[in-house]
Amino acid sequence: MNSLQYGWRNLWRNTRRTGITLAAVCLSTAILMASYGLMDGLMQHAVSNATNLVVGEVQVHAQGYLADHSIYKALNEPDLILEAAKQKNVVAAPRRYGYGLVAVGTKSAGARFWGVEPASERATFDLAQHLQEGRFLSETARRGVVLGQKLARSLQAQIGSEIVVVVQAADGSLGNDLYTVTGILKAAGDSIDRNAALIHAEDFVELFVSGDRIHEVALNSRGMVPLDKLTELLSIAAPEEEIKSWRQLMPEVSDMVNLFDAFIWIFGLIFLLAAGMGVMNTMLMATYERIREFGILKALGATPWGIIRDVAAEALVLAALGTVLGTILGLAGSYYLQQVGLDLSIFAGTYSVGGVAFDPIWRATISPKMVLIPAVLMLIIGVVASLYPAVLAARLDPVKAIHRP
Amino acid sequence: MTVTTTHWKRSLSLEMWSKGKEKSLFRILAPKKEKGTATLRSGNDIWNYLPKVKRVIKLPSSMMAASWMGSHFTNDDLVKESRMADDYTFKITFSGEMEGQEIVEVTCYPKPDAAVVWGKVLVRALRREYLPLFIKYYDEDLRLARTMTFSQVSQLGGRLLPAVVTMVPEDKPEESTVIHYQKLDFDIDLKDDFFSLRTLQK
């Protein structure tokens, strides 16, 4: 009879004790899995909210553009970037930027103009739907402008307001024109709120006499293409340009994600410890109960290593059973949390942390990582926790053990 | 006015009126794209008239440091230049002969409560003729920021004055703005209401 079979039989000699430990391991695994899933869900929600709004997963700029935002620092070959993205089915939004003045009546303010292609913005970014009032730019250039929330407020602009736009064009001349406000954005981060004036790319080219200069290409695969693959793709398509991932573009969100990751580990560790204690307790009890038995085994010639192996095998069987049941339970729970989610709207509406807006429904994610890590760790900790009682049993003096009442 | 930058070079012809320290009016005559574009400065406020959209806009204070009409002069220069006497203290730091000319050098430091951008302004002038040679502007860390040079002294409006003013930013020495005065008239009769939004739109 091998150790595992021996362990399996030993487990069912005390059904209640085994049952309690089994339940502890099983529940710990399931809770660990579900909470891991929830935390991961929150994290991915934060990331996708941050990237899908307007930043994208990766952005390409000309070298040095991010330092001074000069209208003359345009991408060398934006077409190659767009082509490379297209081949991987990733939507890329080319953007042009320039600075100028916007005025309504006697109110005026400085603004950063975004020359965008409404179709590609709509296809991959949420900004086109992120409107407080009005509509996003139409597909054809009609001198419409979408303003950031605070900019619109400081200009006292409303939908339909005519705004005067004055810019220093790329050829040095003074570009000016009248635009009509078609939409006002919802809060989308401070710099957009204060500065952004979105206009159609064709309008932009005319206003700024900027020719085919494109200052930024933002790529967003909505998680379909891993970040490193995307960066690699771009570094081949545009080796001399500056390629930055959202983690570099939004360090505060990146920090938050890293912090979440740390939370998940600490959280997991506490559960693992609790479950480990449970397994250890059971194994200790089981060992004490069978002190006479171990004494007889030793007297009959069992080696200390043999006893350690038997006790550890028993723990392994227990932990494996608990982990398997826990995984089933955990997956079921995660699936529920993924499909239905936790409704937090009774506590708060849409809330935002660090400039990232969150949905009131908190959903979990299910990934192989979040199933495997808790399961494997639980298995390991179950066996490790049994080593102490196993060593105790192995070191028994057979004569004393047999004579214990 | 000829503006040269690393990216473009263009010439504008302008007319300009001013009265006292507080009021001035600029209007672009050429090129055609900007013809009629005008700037009115009254006290601390600047208005621009844009003939293409037929609108007057008031410049927000956040745009004061921005370039005026694409030149190396800022909007702030229009406001602050004529108020040097109020905002700065003056000290003659050199007086005597230099390179065969009688020179006087005046160093201007801003008064503690003056809202100015320069940390120091150095003016060198010909002592006898009262003609400026150059003005050097230093930033708050007393590093040279830009130099304005005066040249081609000639008869303008009955006075001997430099006809060419060149502004060169220190960080981009290949760039410049050159103002060439073609005609100057002094003591013409201008009413205060000439410097109004109505004149601006003409």
Coordinates of C-alpha atoms in Angstrom, one line a residue:
Chain A
M1 CA 0.0 0.0 0.0
N2 CA 1.6 3.3 -1.0
S3 CA 1.6 6.5 1.1
L4 CA -1.1 8.2 -0.7
Q5 CA -3.6 5.4 -0.3
Y6 CA -2.6 5.1 3.3
G7 CA -3.1 8.8 3.8
W8 CA -6.5 8.6 2.0
R9 CA -7.7 5.9 4.4
N10 CA -6.4 7.7 7.4
L11 CA -8.3 10.8 6.5
W12 CA -11.6 9.0 6.7
R13 CA -11.0 7.5 10.1
N14 CA -12.2 10.8 11.6
T15 CA -14.8 12.2 9.2
R16 CA -15.7 15.2 11.2
R17 CA -12.2 16.5 11.7
T18 CA -11.3 15.9 8.0
G19 CA -14.5 17.5 6.9
I20 CA -13.8 20.6 8.9
T21 CA -10.3 21.0 7.5
L22 CA -11.5 20.1 4.1
A23 CA -14.1 22.9 4.4
A24 CA -11.4 25.3 5.6
V25 CA -9.1 24.6 2.7
C26 CA -11.9 24.6 0.2
L27 CA -13.4 27.9 1.4
S28 CA -10.0 29.6 1.7
T29 CA -9.2 28.6 -1.9
A30 CA -12.5 29.7 -3.2
I31 CA -12.4 33.0 -1.4
L32 CA -8.9 33.6 -2.4
M33 CA -9.8 32.9 -6.0
A34 CA -12.9 35.0 -6.0
S35 CA -11.2 38.0 -4.3
Y36 CA -8.2 37.7 -6.5
G37 CA -10.6 37.8 -9.4
L38 CA -12.4 40.8 -8.0
M39 CA -9.2 42.7 -7.4
D40 CA -7.9 41.8 -10.8
G41 CA -11.3 42.9 -12.2
L42 CA -11.1 46.3 -10.5
M43 CA -7.5 46.7 -11.8
Q44 CA -8.4 45.8 -15.3
H45 CA -11.4 48.1 -15.1
A46 CA -9.2 50.9 -14.0
V47 CA -6.7 50.2 -16.8
S48 CA -9.2 49.9 -19.5
N49 CA -11.1 53.0 -18.4
A50 CA -7.8 54.9 -18.4
T51 CA -6.6 53.6 -21.7
N52 CA -9.9 53.3 -23.6
L53 CA -10.9 56.9 -22.9
V54 CA -8.3 58.6 -25.0
V55 CA -4.8 57.6 -24.2
G56 CA -4.8 54.1 -25.7
E57 CA -2.3 51.3 -24.9
V58 CA 0.6 52.7 -26.8
Q59 CA 1.3 56.1 -28.3
V60 CA 3.9 57.1 -30.9
H61 CA 5.4 60.6 -31.1
A62 CA 8.4 62.1 -32.9
Q63 CA 11.5 62.2 -30.7
G64 CA 11.3 65.1 -28.3
Y65 CA 7.7 66.0 -29.1
L66 CA 6.5 65.2 -25.6
A67 CA 9.1 67.6 -24.1
D68 CA 7.9 70.8 -25.8
H69 CA 4.8 69.9 -27.9
S70 CA 6.2 71.8 -30.9
I71 CA 3.9 71.7 -33.9
Y72 CA 7.0 71.1 -36.0
K73 CA 8.0 67.9 -34.4
A74 CA 5.8 65.6 -36.4
L75 CA 6.0 61.9 -37.0
N76 CA 8.2 61.0 -40.0
E77 CA 6.1 58.2 -41.5
P78 CA 2.8 58.0 -39.7
D79 CA 1.4 55.9 -42.6
L80 CA 3.8 53.0 -41.8
I81 CA 2.5 53.0 -38.2
L82 CA -1.1 53.0 -39.3
E83 CA -0.4 50.3 -41.8
A84 CA 1.4 48.1 -39.2
A85 CA -1.5 48.6 -36.7
K86 CA -4.0 47.7 -39.4
Q87 CA -2.3 44.4 -40.2
K88 CA -2.7 43.4 -36.5
N89 CA -6.3 44.6 -36.6
V90 CA -5.5 47.2 -34.0
V91 CA -7.3 50.5 -34.4
A92 CA -5.0 53.5 -34.4
A93 CA -6.0 57.1 -34.1
P94 CA -3.7 59.7 -35.7
R95 CA -3.9 63.1 -34.0
R96 CA -2.6 66.6 -34.7
Y97 CA -2.0 69.1 -32.0
G98 CA -1.6 72.9 -31.9
Y99 CA -2.0 75.7 -29.5
G100 CA -4.1 78.8 -29.8
L101 CA -6.8 81.0 -28.4
V102 CA -10.5 80.5 -28.2
A103 CA -13.0 83.3 -27.4
V104 CA -16.7 83.6 -27.0
G105 CA -18.0 87.1 -26.6
T106 CA -15.7 88.8 -24.1
K107 CA -14.4 85.6 -22.6
S108 CA -11.3 84.1 -24.0
A109 CA -8.9 81.3 -23.0
G110 CA -5.9 79.5 -24.3
A111 CA -6.6 76.0 -25.7
R112 CA -4.9 73.0 -27.1
F113 CA -6.4 72.0 -30.4
W114 CA -6.7 68.4 -31.3
G115 CA -7.1 67.6 -35.0
V116 CA -8.8 64.2 -34.8
E117 CA -10.3 61.8 -37.3
P118 CA -13.7 61.3 -35.8
A119 CA -14.2 57.8 -37.4
S120 CA -11.0 56.3 -35.9
E121 CA -11.6 58.0 -32.5
R122 CA -15.1 56.5 -32.5
A123 CA -13.8 53.1 -33.5
T124 CA -11.5 52.6 -30.6
F125 CA -11.8 55.2 -28.0
D126 CA -14.6 56.1 -25.6
L127 CA -14.0 59.8 -25.7
A128 CA -16.5 60.2 -28.6
Q129 CA -19.2 58.8 -26.2
H130 CA -17.9 60.6 -23.2
L131 CA -20.0 63.7 -23.7
Q132 CA -21.8 65.8 -21.1
E133 CA -23.9 67.6 -23.7
G134 CA -24.3 67.6 -27.5
R135 CA -22.6 65.4 -30.0
F136 CA -19.1 64.4 -31.0
L137 CA -17.6 65.7 -34.3
S138 CA -19.2 64.5 -37.5
E139 CA -17.3 62.5 -40.0
T140 CA -17.1 65.5 -42.4
A141 CA -15.3 68.7 -41.5
R142 CA -17.9 71.3 -40.7
R143 CA -16.0 73.7 -38.3
G144 CA -17.4 72.0 -35.3
V145 CA -15.6 71.9 -32.0
V146 CA -15.9 69.8 -28.9
L147 CA -14.6 71.5 -25.8
G148 CA -13.3 70.2 -22.5
Q149 CA -15.6 70.7 -19.5
K150 CA -13.7 73.4 -17.7
L151 CA -12.8 75.2 -20.9
A152 CA -16.4 75.4 -21.9
R153 CA -17.4 76.6 -18.4
S154 CA -14.8 79.3 -18.4
L155 CA -15.9 80.5 -21.8
Q156 CA -19.5 80.2 -20.8
A157 CA -20.0 78.3 -24.0
Q158 CA -23.0 76.2 -24.8
I159 CA -24.0 73.8 -27.6
G160 CA -24.4 76.0 -30.7
S161 CA -22.2 78.8 -29.4
E162 CA -20.0 80.4 -32.0
I163 CA -16.4 80.6 -30.9
V164 CA -13.6 82.6 -32.4
V165 CA -10.4 80.6 -32.8
V166 CA -7.0 82.3 -33.2
V167 CA -3.8 80.4 -33.7
Q168 CA -0.3 80.8 -34.8
A169 CA -0.2 78.7 -37.9
A170 CA 2.8 76.5 -38.8
D171 CA 3.8 78.9 -41.6
G172 CA 3.9 81.8 -39.2
S173 CA 0.7 83.3 -40.3
L174 CA -2.3 84.1 -38.1
G175 CA -4.9 81.5 -38.5
N176 CA -8.4 82.5 -37.4
D177 CA -11.9 81.2 -37.9
L178 CA -15.3 80.8 -36.4
Y179 CA -16.3 77.4 -35.0
T180 CA -19.6 76.1 -33.6
V181 CA -19.6 74.1 -30.3
T182 CA -21.1 70.7 -31.1
G183 CA -20.3 69.0 -27.8
I184 CA -18.9 69.4 -24.3
L185 CA -16.9 66.5 -22.8
K186 CA -17.5 64.9 -19.4
A187 CA -14.7 65.1 -16.9
A188 CA -11.7 63.4 -18.6
G189 CA -8.7 64.4 -16.6
D190 CA -7.5 67.9 -15.8
S191 CA -5.5 68.8 -18.8
I192 CA -8.3 67.7 -21.2
D193 CA -10.9 69.5 -19.1
R194 CA -9.0 72.7 -19.1
N195 CA -7.5 72.9 -22.5
A196 CA -8.9 70.5 -25.1
A197 CA -10.6 71.8 -28.1
L198 CA -11.3 68.9 -30.5
I199 CA -11.7 69.7 -34.2
H200 CA -11.8 67.7 -37.4
A201 CA -8.4 66.8 -38.8
E202 CA -9.3 68.6 -42.1
D203 CA -10.3 71.8 -40.2
F204 CA -7.1 71.5 -38.2
V205 CA -5.0 71.4 -41.4
E206 CA -6.7 74.4 -42.8
L207 CA -6.5 76.4 -39.6
F208 CA -2.9 75.6 -38.7
V209 CA -1.6 75.3 -42.3
S210 CA 0.0 72.2 -40.9
G211 CA 0.1 70.1 -44.1
D212 CA 0.3 66.3 -43.4
R213 CA 2.0 66.7 -40.0
I214 CA 0.7 64.2 -37.5
H215 CA 2.0 64.5 -34.0
E216 CA 0.6 61.4 -32.3
V217 CA -0.7 58.0 -33.2
A218 CA -2.6 56.3 -30.3
L219 CA -3.1 52.6 -30.6
N220 CA -5.8 50.7 -28.7
S221 CA -6.4 47.0 -29.0
R222 CA -8.7 46.9 -26.0
G223 CA -6.5 44.2 -24.4
M224 CA -6.6 42.0 -27.5
V225 CA -2.9 42.4 -28.2
P226 CA -0.4 42.2 -25.2
L227 CA 1.4 45.4 -24.5
D228 CA 4.9 44.1 -25.2
K229 CA 3.7 42.7 -28.6
L230 CA 2.2 46.1 -29.5
T231 CA 5.4 48.0 -28.5
E232 CA 7.5 45.5 -30.4
L233 CA 5.3 45.9 -33.5
L234 CA 5.7 49.7 -33.4
S235 CA 9.4 49.6 -32.8
I236 CA 9.8 47.7 -36.0
A237 CA 7.4 49.9 -37.9
A238 CA 8.8 53.2 -36.6
P239 CA 12.2 52.6 -35.1
E240 CA 13.3 56.2 -34.8
E241 CA 10.1 57.5 -33.1
E242 CA 9.3 57.7 -29.4
I243 CA 7.1 54.8 -28.4
K244 CA 5.4 54.9 -25.0
S245 CA 3.1 52.6 -23.3
W246 CA 0.2 53.8 -21.1
R247 CA 2.3 52.8 -18.1
Q248 CA 4.8 55.5 -19.1
L249 CA 2.2 58.0 -20.3
M250 CA 0.0 57.7 -17.1
P251 CA 2.5 56.8 -14.3
E252 CA -0.1 57.6 -11.7
V253 CA -2.5 54.9 -13.0
S254 CA 0.5 52.5 -13.4
D255 CA 1.4 53.1 -9.8
M256 CA -2.1 52.4 -8.7
V257 CA -2.1 49.2 -10.6
N258 CA 1.1 48.1 -9.0
L259 CA -0.3 49.0 -5.6
F260 CA -3.4 46.9 -6.3
D261 CA -1.1 44.0 -7.2
A262 CA 0.7 44.3 -3.9
F263 CA -2.7 44.4 -2.1
I264 CA -3.7 41.2 -3.9
W265 CA -0.6 39.5 -2.7
I266 CA -0.9 40.6 0.9
F267 CA -4.6 39.6 0.9
G268 CA -3.7 36.2 -0.6
L269 CA -1.0 35.7 2.0
I270 CA -3.4 36.2 4.9
F271 CA -5.8 33.7 3.5
L272 CA -3.0 31.2 2.8
L273 CA -1.8 31.6 6.4
A274 CA -5.2 31.0 7.8
A275 CA -5.8 28.0 5.7
G276 CA -2.3 26.7 6.4
M277 CA -3.0 27.0 10.2
G278 CA -6.2 25.0 9.7
V279 CA -4.4 22.2 7.9
M280 CA -1.6 22.2 10.4
N281 CA -4.1 22.0 13.3
T282 CA -5.9 19.0 11.8
M283 CA -2.6 17.3 11.1
L284 CA -1.4 17.9 14.7
M285 CA -4.6 16.6 16.1
A286 CA -4.5 13.5 13.9
T287 CA -0.9 12.9 14.9
Y288 CA -1.6 13.2 18.7
E289 CA -4.6 10.9 18.3
R290 CA -2.4 8.3 16.7
I291 CA 0.6 8.5 18.9
R292 CA 0.4 4.9 20.0
E293 CA -0.1 3.8 16.4
F294 CA 3.1 5.7 15.4
G295 CA 4.9 4.1 18.3
I296 CA 3.9 0.6 17.2
L297 CA 4.8 1.5 13.6
K298 CA 8.3 2.6 14.8
A299 CA 8.6 -0.5 17.0
L300 CA 7.8 -2.6 13.9
G301 CA 10.7 -0.9 12.0
A302 CA 9.2 2.1 10.3
T303 CA 11.9 4.7 9.6
P304 CA 11.4 8.4 10.7
W305 CA 11.5 9.3 7.0
G306 CA 8.8 6.8 6.3
I307 CA 6.5 8.4 8.9
I308 CA 7.2 11.9 7.7
R309 CA 6.3 10.7 4.2
D310 CA 3.1 9.1 5.3
V311 CA 2.0 12.2 7.3
A312 CA 2.9 14.5 4.5
A313 CA 1.1 12.3 2.0
E314 CA -2.0 12.5 4.1
A315 CA -1.8 16.2 4.2
L316 CA -1.2 16.3 0.4
V317 CA -4.3 14.2 -0.2
L318 CA -6.3 16.5 2.1
A319 CA -5.0 19.7 0.6
A320 CA -5.5 18.4 -3.0
L321 CA -9.0 17.4 -2.3
G322 CA -9.7 20.7 -0.6
T323 CA -8.1 22.6 -3.4
V324 CA -10.0 20.8 -6.1
L325 CA -13.3 21.4 -4.3
G326 CA -12.2 25.0 -3.6
T327 CA -11.3 25.6 -7.2
I328 CA -14.8 24.4 -8.4
L329 CA -16.4 26.6 -5.8
G330 CA -14.1 29.5 -6.5
L331 CA -14.7 29.3 -10.2
A332 CA -18.4 29.2 -9.7
G333 CA -18.2 32.3 -7.5
S334 CA -15.9 34.1 -9.9
Y335 CA -18.2 33.3 -12.8
Y336 CA -21.1 34.8 -10.9
L337 CA -19.1 37.9 -10.0
Q338 CA -18.0 38.1 -13.6
Q339 CA -21.4 37.8 -15.1
V340 CA -23.5 39.7 -12.4
G341 CA -20.9 41.6 -10.4
L342 CA -21.3 43.4 -7.1
D343 CA -23.6 46.4 -7.3
L344 CA -22.0 49.2 -5.4
S345 CA -24.5 51.8 -6.5
I346 CA -26.2 51.8 -3.1
F347 CA -22.9 53.1 -1.7
A348 CA -21.8 55.4 -4.4
G349 CA -22.6 56.3 -8.0
T350 CA -19.8 56.6 -10.5
Y351 CA -16.8 57.3 -8.5
S352 CA -13.3 58.2 -9.5
V353 CA -9.9 57.5 -7.9
G354 CA -6.8 59.2 -9.2
G355 CA -8.6 60.7 -12.2
V356 CA -9.9 57.3 -13.3
A357 CA -13.6 56.8 -13.3
F358 CA -15.1 53.6 -12.0
D359 CA -18.4 51.9 -12.8
P360 CA -20.6 51.2 -9.8
I361 CA -20.9 47.5 -10.8
W362 CA -17.8 45.7 -9.7
R363 CA -17.0 42.7 -11.8
A364 CA -14.4 40.0 -11.4
T365 CA -12.2 38.6 -14.1
I366 CA -11.3 35.0 -14.6
S367 CA -7.9 34.1 -15.9
P368 CA -5.7 31.0 -15.7
K369 CA -3.3 32.9 -13.5
M370 CA -6.0 33.7 -10.8
V371 CA -7.0 30.0 -10.7
L372 CA -3.6 28.4 -10.8
I373 CA -1.8 30.7 -8.3
P374 CA -4.2 30.2 -5.4
A375 CA -4.6 26.5 -6.1
V376 CA -0.9 25.7 -6.3
L377 CA -0.1 27.9 -3.3
M378 CA -2.8 26.2 -1.2
L379 CA -1.5 22.8 -2.1
I380 CA 2.1 23.7 -1.1
I381 CA 1.0 25.4 2.1
G382 CA -1.1 22.3 3.1
V383 CA 1.9 20.0 2.7
V384 CA 4.3 22.5 4.4
A385 CA 1.9 22.9 7.3
S386 CA 1.9 19.1 7.9
L387 CA 5.7 18.9 8.2
Y388 CA 5.8 20.0 11.8
P389 CA 3.4 17.3 13.1
A390 CA 5.1 14.9 10.8
V391 CA 8.5 15.6 12.3
L392 CA 6.9 15.3 15.8
A393 CA 5.6 11.9 14.9
A394 CA 8.9 10.8 13.4
R395 CA 10.8 11.7 16.5
L396 CA 8.6 9.7 18.9
D397 CA 10.3 7.3 21.2
P398 CA 8.4 4.0 20.4
V399 CA 8.4 2.7 24.0
K400 CA 7.0 5.9 25.5
A401 CA 4.5 6.3 22.7
I402 CA 3.1 2.8 23.1
H403 CA 2.6 3.3 26.9
R404 CA 0.8 6.6 26.4
P405 CA -2.8 6.2 27.6
Chain B
M1 CA 8.5 93.8 -39.7
T2 CA 10.4 90.7 -40.7
V3 CA 10.3 87.7 -38.6
T4 CA 12.7 84.9 -39.1
T5 CA 12.4 81.6 -37.3
T6 CA 13.9 78.2 -37.9
H7 CA 10.7 77.1 -39.6
W8 CA 9.6 80.1 -41.6
K9 CA 10.4 83.7 -42.6
R10 CA 7.8 86.3 -43.3
S11 CA 7.4 90.0 -43.6
L12 CA 4.5 92.1 -42.4
S13 CA 3.8 95.7 -43.0
L14 CA 2.1 97.5 -40.2
E15 CA 0.9 100.9 -39.1
M16 CA 0.8 101.9 -35.5
W17 CA -0.4 104.8 -33.4
S18 CA 0.3 105.5 -29.8
K19 CA -0.6 108.1 -27.2
G20 CA 1.1 108.5 -23.8
K21 CA 2.1 105.4 -21.9
E22 CA -1.3 103.7 -21.9
K23 CA -2.7 103.5 -25.4
S24 CA -1.6 102.1 -28.7
L25 CA -3.1 100.6 -31.8
F26 CA -1.5 98.4 -34.5
R27 CA -2.9 97.3 -37.8
I28 CA -1.5 94.9 -40.4
L29 CA -1.5 96.2 -44.0
A30 CA 0.1 93.3 -45.7
P31 CA 0.3 90.3 -46.4
K32 CA -3.2 89.9 -47.7
K33 CA -4.2 87.0 -45.5
E34 CA -3.8 89.1 -42.4
K35 CA -4.7 92.5 -43.8
G36 CA -6.9 94.5 -41.4
T37 CA -5.9 92.4 -38.3
A38 CA -5.5 94.9 -35.6
T39 CA -4.3 95.1 -32.0
L40 CA -5.5 97.7 -29.5
R41 CA -3.8 98.1 -26.2
S42 CA -5.3 100.2 -23.5
G43 CA -3.7 100.0 -20.1
N44 CA -3.2 96.4 -19.3
D45 CA -5.7 95.1 -21.8
I46 CA -5.1 93.9 -25.3
W47 CA -7.8 93.3 -27.9
N48 CA -7.4 91.8 -31.3
Y49 CA -9.6 92.4 -34.2
L50 CA -9.8 89.5 -36.8
P51 CA -11.3 90.7 -40.1
K52 CA -11.8 87.2 -41.4
V53 CA -14.3 86.4 -38.8
K54 CA -15.2 90.1 -38.1
R55 CA -14.8 89.6 -34.3
V56 CA -12.9 91.4 -31.6
I57 CA -11.4 89.2 -28.9
K58 CA -9.8 90.2 -25.7
L59 CA -6.6 88.5 -24.9
P60 CA -6.7 86.5 -21.7
S61 CA -4.0 87.1 -19.2
S62 CA -2.7 83.6 -19.7
M63 CA -1.7 84.6 -23.3
M64 CA 0.3 87.6 -22.3
A65 CA 3.6 85.7 -22.5
A66 CA 2.6 84.4 -26.0
S67 CA 4.1 85.8 -29.1
W68 CA 2.5 88.9 -30.7
M69 CA 1.7 88.2 -34.4
G70 CA 4.3 85.5 -34.5
S71 CA 7.2 87.8 -33.7
H72 CA 9.7 87.6 -31.0
F73 CA 7.8 90.3 -29.1
T74 CA 5.3 89.1 -26.6
N75 CA 1.9 90.6 -25.9
D76 CA 3.4 91.6 -22.6
D77 CA 6.0 93.7 -24.4
L78 CA 3.3 95.9 -25.8
V79 CA 1.9 96.5 -22.3
K80 CA 5.1 96.7 -20.3
E81 CA 7.6 98.4 -22.6
S82 CA 6.2 101.9 -22.2
R83 CA 6.0 101.5 -18.5
M84 CA 9.7 101.0 -17.9
A85 CA 9.9 104.3 -16.0
D86 CA 7.3 103.2 -13.5
D87 CA 8.4 99.6 -13.0
Y88 CA 12.2 99.9 -12.7
T89 CA 14.9 101.7 -10.8
F90 CA 17.7 103.1 -12.9
K91 CA 21.4 103.4 -12.3
I92 CA 24.2 104.6 -14.5
T93 CA 26.7 101.8 -14.4
F94 CA 29.1 103.1 -17.1
S95 CA 29.8 106.4 -18.5
G96 CA 32.7 107.3 -20.8
E97 CA 34.5 106.4 -23.9
M98 CA 34.1 102.9 -25.5
E99 CA 35.2 101.9 -29.0
G100 CA 35.7 105.6 -29.8
Q101 CA 32.2 106.6 -28.8
E102 CA 30.9 108.4 -25.8
I103 CA 28.7 105.8 -24.1
V104 CA 26.4 105.7 -21.2
E105 CA 25.1 102.4 -19.8
V106 CA 22.1 102.3 -17.6
T107 CA 21.2 99.2 -15.6
C108 CA 17.5 98.8 -14.7
Y109 CA 16.4 96.6 -11.9
P110 CA 12.7 96.0 -11.3
K111 CA 11.1 97.6 -8.3
P112 CA 10.2 94.9 -5.7
D113 CA 6.5 95.1 -6.2
A114 CA 6.6 95.5 -10.0
A115 CA 4.9 92.7 -12.0
V116 CA 7.5 92.3 -14.6
V117 CA 9.2 89.3 -16.2
W118 CA 12.8 90.6 -16.4
G119 CA 15.3 90.4 -13.6
K120 CA 17.5 93.1 -15.1
V121 CA 17.6 95.3 -18.2
L122 CA 20.8 96.8 -19.5
V123 CA 20.6 99.8 -21.9
R124 CA 23.6 101.1 -23.7
A125 CA 23.2 104.5 -25.5
L126 CA 25.3 107.2 -27.2
R127 CA 25.7 109.8 -24.6
R128 CA 25.6 112.9 -26.6
E129 CA 23.1 112.0 -29.3
Y130 CA 20.7 110.2 -26.8
L131 CA 20.5 107.3 -29.2
P132 CA 20.1 103.8 -27.9
L133 CA 22.6 101.1 -29.2
F134 CA 21.1 98.0 -27.6
I135 CA 19.0 96.8 -24.8
K136 CA 19.8 93.5 -23.1
Y137 CA 17.0 91.7 -21.2
Y138 CA 18.0 89.3 -18.4
D139 CA 15.7 86.8 -16.9
E140 CA 15.0 86.4 -13.2
D141 CA 18.2 84.3 -12.8
L142 CA 20.0 87.2 -14.4
R143 CA 20.9 85.2 -17.5
L144 CA 20.7 87.0 -20.8
A145 CA 17.4 86.2 -22.5
R146 CA 17.3 88.5 -25.5
T147 CA 19.0 91.4 -27.1
M148 CA 17.4 94.3 -28.9
T149 CA 19.8 96.2 -31.2
F150 CA 19.2 99.6 -32.8
S151 CA 20.8 100.6 -36.1
Q152 CA 20.6 102.7 -39.2
V153 CA 20.2 106.0 -37.6
S154 CA 18.3 108.3 -39.9
Q155 CA 16.0 111.2 -40.1
L156 CA 12.5 110.1 -39.1
G157 CA 9.7 112.6 -38.5
G158 CA 12.2 115.4 -38.2
R159 CA 14.3 113.6 -35.6
L160 CA 17.5 111.5 -35.7
L161 CA 16.5 108.0 -34.7
P162 CA 17.5 104.4 -35.4
A163 CA 15.3 103.1 -38.2
V164 CA 16.0 99.4 -37.6
V165 CA 15.3 97.5 -34.4
T166 CA 16.4 93.9 -34.2
M167 CA 15.3 91.5 -31.6
V168 CA 17.3 88.3 -31.2
P169 CA 16.4 85.7 -28.5
E170 CA 19.5 84.4 -26.8
D171 CA 18.4 80.7 -26.9
K172 CA 17.8 80.8 -30.6
P173 CA 20.4 83.1 -32.1
E174 CA 19.5 82.2 -35.7
E175 CA 16.0 83.6 -35.2
S176 CA 15.1 87.3 -35.2
T177 CA 12.5 89.9 -35.6
V178 CA 13.5 93.0 -37.4
I179 CA 11.4 96.2 -37.4
H180 CA 12.2 98.6 -40.1
Y181 CA 10.6 102.0 -39.5
Q182 CA 9.6 103.6 -42.8
K183 CA 7.9 106.7 -41.6
L184 CA 7.4 108.3 -38.2
D185 CA 5.2 111.2 -37.3
F186 CA 5.3 112.9 -33.9
D187 CA 2.9 115.1 -32.0
I188 CA -0.1 114.3 -34.2
D189 CA -3.4 115.1 -32.8
L190 CA -5.1 111.9 -31.6
K191 CA -8.2 111.9 -29.5
D192 CA -8.5 109.4 -26.7
D193 CA -11.5 107.8 -28.4
F194 CA -9.3 107.0 -31.3
F195 CA -8.1 104.1 -29.2
S196 CA -11.5 102.4 -29.1
L197 CA -12.9 99.1 -30.2
R198 CA -14.7 101.0 -33.0
T199 CA -11.4 102.2 -34.5
L200 CA -10.1 98.7 -34.1
Q201 CA -12.7 97.3 -36.4
K202 CA -12.1 99.8 -39.2

